[in-house]
C-alpha positions as a printed NumPy array, in Angstrom:
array([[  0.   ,   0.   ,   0.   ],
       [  2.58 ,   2.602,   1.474],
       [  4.767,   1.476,  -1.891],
       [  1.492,   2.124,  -4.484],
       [  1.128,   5.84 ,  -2.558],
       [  5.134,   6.476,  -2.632],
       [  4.897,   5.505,  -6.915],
       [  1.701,   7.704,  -7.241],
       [  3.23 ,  10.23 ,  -5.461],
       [  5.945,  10.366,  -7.719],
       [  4.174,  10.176, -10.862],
       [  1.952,  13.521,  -9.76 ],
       [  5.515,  14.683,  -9.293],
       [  6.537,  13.991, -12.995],
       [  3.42 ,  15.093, -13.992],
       [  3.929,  18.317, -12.243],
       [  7.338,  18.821, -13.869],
       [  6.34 ,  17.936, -17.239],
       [  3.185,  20.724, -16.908],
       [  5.251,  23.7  , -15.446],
       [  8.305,  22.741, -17.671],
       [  5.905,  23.037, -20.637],
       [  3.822,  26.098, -19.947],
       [  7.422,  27.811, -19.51 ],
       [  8.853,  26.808, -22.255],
       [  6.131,  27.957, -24.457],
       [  6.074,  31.533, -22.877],
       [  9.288,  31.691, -22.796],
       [  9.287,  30.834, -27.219],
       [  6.287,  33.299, -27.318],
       [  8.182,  36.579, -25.631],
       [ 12.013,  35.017, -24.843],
       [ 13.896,  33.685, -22.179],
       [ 14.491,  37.147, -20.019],
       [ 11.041,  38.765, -20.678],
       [  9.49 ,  36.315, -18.594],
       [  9.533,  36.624, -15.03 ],
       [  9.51 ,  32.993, -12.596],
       [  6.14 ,  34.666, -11.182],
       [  4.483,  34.893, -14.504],
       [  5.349,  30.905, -15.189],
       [  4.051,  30.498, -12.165],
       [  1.129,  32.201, -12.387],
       [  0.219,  30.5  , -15.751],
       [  0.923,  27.149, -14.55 ],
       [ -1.335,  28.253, -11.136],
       [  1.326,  27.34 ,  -8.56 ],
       [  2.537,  29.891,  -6.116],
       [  6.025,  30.761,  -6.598],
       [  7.633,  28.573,  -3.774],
       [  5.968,  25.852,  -4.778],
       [  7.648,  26.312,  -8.274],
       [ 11.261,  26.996,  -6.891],
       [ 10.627,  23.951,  -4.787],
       [ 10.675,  21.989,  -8.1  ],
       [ 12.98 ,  23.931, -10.207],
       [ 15.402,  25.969,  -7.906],
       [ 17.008,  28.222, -11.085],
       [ 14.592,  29.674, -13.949],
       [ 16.872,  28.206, -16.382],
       [ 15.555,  24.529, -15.227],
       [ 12.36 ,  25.066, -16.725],
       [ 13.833,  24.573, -19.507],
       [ 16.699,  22.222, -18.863],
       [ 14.163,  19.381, -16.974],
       [ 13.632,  18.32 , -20.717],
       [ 17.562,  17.175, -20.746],
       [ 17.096,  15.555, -17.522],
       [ 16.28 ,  11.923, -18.392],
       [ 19.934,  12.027, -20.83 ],
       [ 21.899,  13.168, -17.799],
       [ 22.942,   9.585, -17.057],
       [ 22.329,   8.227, -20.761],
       [ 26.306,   7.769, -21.277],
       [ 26.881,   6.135, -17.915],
       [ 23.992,   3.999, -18.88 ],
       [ 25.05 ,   3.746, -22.65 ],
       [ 28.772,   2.534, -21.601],
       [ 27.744,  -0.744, -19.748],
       [ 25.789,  -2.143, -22.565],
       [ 29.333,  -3.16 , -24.321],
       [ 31.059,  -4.668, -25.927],
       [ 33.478,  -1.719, -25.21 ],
       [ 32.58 ,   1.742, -24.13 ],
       [ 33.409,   4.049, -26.404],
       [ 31.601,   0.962, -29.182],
       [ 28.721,   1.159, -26.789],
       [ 28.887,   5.178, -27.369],
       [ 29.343,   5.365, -30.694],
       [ 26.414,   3.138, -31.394],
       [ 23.886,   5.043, -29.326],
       [ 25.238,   7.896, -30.934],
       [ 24.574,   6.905, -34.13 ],
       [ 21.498,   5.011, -33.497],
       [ 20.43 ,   8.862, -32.303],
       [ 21.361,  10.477, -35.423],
       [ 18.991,   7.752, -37.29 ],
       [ 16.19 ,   8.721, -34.985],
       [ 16.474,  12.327, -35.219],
       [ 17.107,  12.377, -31.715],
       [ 17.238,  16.054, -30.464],
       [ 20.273,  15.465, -28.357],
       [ 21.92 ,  14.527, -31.542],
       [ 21.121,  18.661, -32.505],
       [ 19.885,  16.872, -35.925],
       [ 16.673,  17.023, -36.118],
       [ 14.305,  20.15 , -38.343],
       [ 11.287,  19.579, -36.538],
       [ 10.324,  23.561, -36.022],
       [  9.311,  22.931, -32.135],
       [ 12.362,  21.122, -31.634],
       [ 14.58 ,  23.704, -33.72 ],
       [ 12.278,  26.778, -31.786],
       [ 13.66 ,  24.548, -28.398],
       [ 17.382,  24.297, -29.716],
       [ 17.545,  27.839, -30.856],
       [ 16.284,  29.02 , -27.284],
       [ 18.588,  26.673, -25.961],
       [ 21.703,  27.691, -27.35 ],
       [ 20.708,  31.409, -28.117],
       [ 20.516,  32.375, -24.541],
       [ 22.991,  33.239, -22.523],
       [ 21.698,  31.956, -19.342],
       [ 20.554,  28.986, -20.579],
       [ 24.015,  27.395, -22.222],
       [ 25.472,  28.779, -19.197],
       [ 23.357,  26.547, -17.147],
       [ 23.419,  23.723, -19.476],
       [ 27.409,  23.154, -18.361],
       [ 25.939,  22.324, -14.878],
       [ 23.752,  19.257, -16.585],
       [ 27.026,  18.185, -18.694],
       [ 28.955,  17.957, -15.191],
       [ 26.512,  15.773, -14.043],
       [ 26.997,  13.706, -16.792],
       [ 30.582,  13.168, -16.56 ],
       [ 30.55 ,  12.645, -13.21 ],
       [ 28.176,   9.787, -13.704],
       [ 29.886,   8.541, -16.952],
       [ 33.195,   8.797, -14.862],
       [ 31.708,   6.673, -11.908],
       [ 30.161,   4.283, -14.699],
       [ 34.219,   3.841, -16.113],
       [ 35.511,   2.916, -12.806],
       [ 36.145,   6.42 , -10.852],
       [ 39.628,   8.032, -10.299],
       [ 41.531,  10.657, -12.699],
       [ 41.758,   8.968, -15.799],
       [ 37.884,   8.069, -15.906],
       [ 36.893,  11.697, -15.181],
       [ 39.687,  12.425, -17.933],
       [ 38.012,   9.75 , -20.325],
       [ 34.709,  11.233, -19.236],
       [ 34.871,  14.654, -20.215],
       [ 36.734,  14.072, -23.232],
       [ 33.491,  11.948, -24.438],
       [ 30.587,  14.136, -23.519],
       [ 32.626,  17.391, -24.789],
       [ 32.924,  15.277, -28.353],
       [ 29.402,  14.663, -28.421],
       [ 28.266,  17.81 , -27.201],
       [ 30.185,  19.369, -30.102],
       [ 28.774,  16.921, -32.392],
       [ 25.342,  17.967, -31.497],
       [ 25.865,  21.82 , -31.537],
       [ 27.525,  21.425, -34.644],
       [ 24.676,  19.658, -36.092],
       [ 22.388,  22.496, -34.397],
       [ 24.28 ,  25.013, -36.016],
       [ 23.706,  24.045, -39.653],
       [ 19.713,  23.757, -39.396],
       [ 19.291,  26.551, -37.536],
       [ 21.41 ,  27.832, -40.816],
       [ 18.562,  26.601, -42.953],
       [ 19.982,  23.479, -43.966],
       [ 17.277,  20.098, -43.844],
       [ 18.052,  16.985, -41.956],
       [ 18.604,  15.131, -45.599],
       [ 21.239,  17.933, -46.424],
       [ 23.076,  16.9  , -42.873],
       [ 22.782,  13.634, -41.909],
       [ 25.224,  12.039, -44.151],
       [ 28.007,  14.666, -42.84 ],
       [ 26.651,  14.243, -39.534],
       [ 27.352,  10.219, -39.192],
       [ 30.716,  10.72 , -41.313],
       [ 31.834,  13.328, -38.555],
       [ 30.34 ,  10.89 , -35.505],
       [ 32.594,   8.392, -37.113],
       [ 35.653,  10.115, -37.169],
       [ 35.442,  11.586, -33.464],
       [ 34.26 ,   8.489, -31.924],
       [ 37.47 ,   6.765, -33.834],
       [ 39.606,   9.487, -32.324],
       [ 38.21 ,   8.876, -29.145],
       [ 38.85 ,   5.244, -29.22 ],
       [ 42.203,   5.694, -30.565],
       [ 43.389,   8.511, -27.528],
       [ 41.564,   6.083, -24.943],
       [ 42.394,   2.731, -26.38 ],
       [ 41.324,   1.139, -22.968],
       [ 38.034,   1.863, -23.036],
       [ 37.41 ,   0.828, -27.526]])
């Protein structure tokens, strides 16, 4: 019983997130990032404004929740073999073939409107280095801890970030996802290669 209340409990949570994350993000599209105030989302999403910093404890994570569930998506990624940076380059990949936003490829114009936000404020790419942290840290713990897996770490999610924004960069240009893609997985190639040849104990 206690267990069924504790899992409905957090679903109302997720569902709370989702809802607040959402209304902000699409005020935020309609009038930008710094002409909307934390009491306006919260007024629009009818929570008082403690209750929303008690969720999201910076503005910026309105819009940041959405790269929440990738936070530990390497760490996860790595374990699935049969080497890490194999395991990495697959899901990469495998991302670029779904249009995966966190792959930046991807010409849908709610998730280029997103992207463009994203990356076009200040704030917001400032914050999004706090996310990428978490990530390493995890992908570091998920290689085995110590120097040379935080090394290995950030050298990973920095390549992939890179990828991404690069990928970003030329749609928001005006180029389609056809006109991309096969540069795209060419350049995943060649960094994940690079990768595996400077760590050649994790390919």
């Amino acid at each position: 019983m206690n267990s069924g209340n504790a899992g409905l409990r957090e679903r109302k949570k997720q569902r709370m997130y989702q809802a607040v994350s959402d209304i902000a993000i699409r005020l935020f599209l309609e009038r930008g990032f710094d002409a909307v105030s934390v009491a306006e989302v919260a007024a629009a999403a009818e929570i008082s404004k403690p209750t929303l910093f008690r969720y999201f404890p910076a503005k910026e994570d309105l819009v940041l929740h959405r790269f929440a569930d990738h936070e530990d998506e390497a760490a996860r990624v790595v374990a699935q073999g049969p080497t890490p940076i194999a395991a990495l380059r697959r899901n990469f990949l495998d991302g670029l073939e779904r249009c995966d936003p966190i792959t930046g490829l991807n010409d849908h114009p709610a998730v280029l409107a997103f992207l463009t936000l994203l990356y076009g404020t200040p704030a917001l790419a400032g914050r999004m280095y706090a996310y990428l942290e978490r990530s390493e840290a995890a992908l570091a713990e998920a290689l085995g801890g110590g120097l040379e897996a935080r090394l290995a770490a950030g050298q990973i999610i920095a390549v992939q970030r890179i990828l991404a924004l690069e990928n970003w960069r030329r749609i928001a240009d005006g180029e389609s996802v056809a006109q991309v893609r096969a540069d795209a997985v060419a350049a995943a190639q060649r960094a994940f290669g690079a990768l595996g040849a400077g760590l050649p104990h994790l390919a």
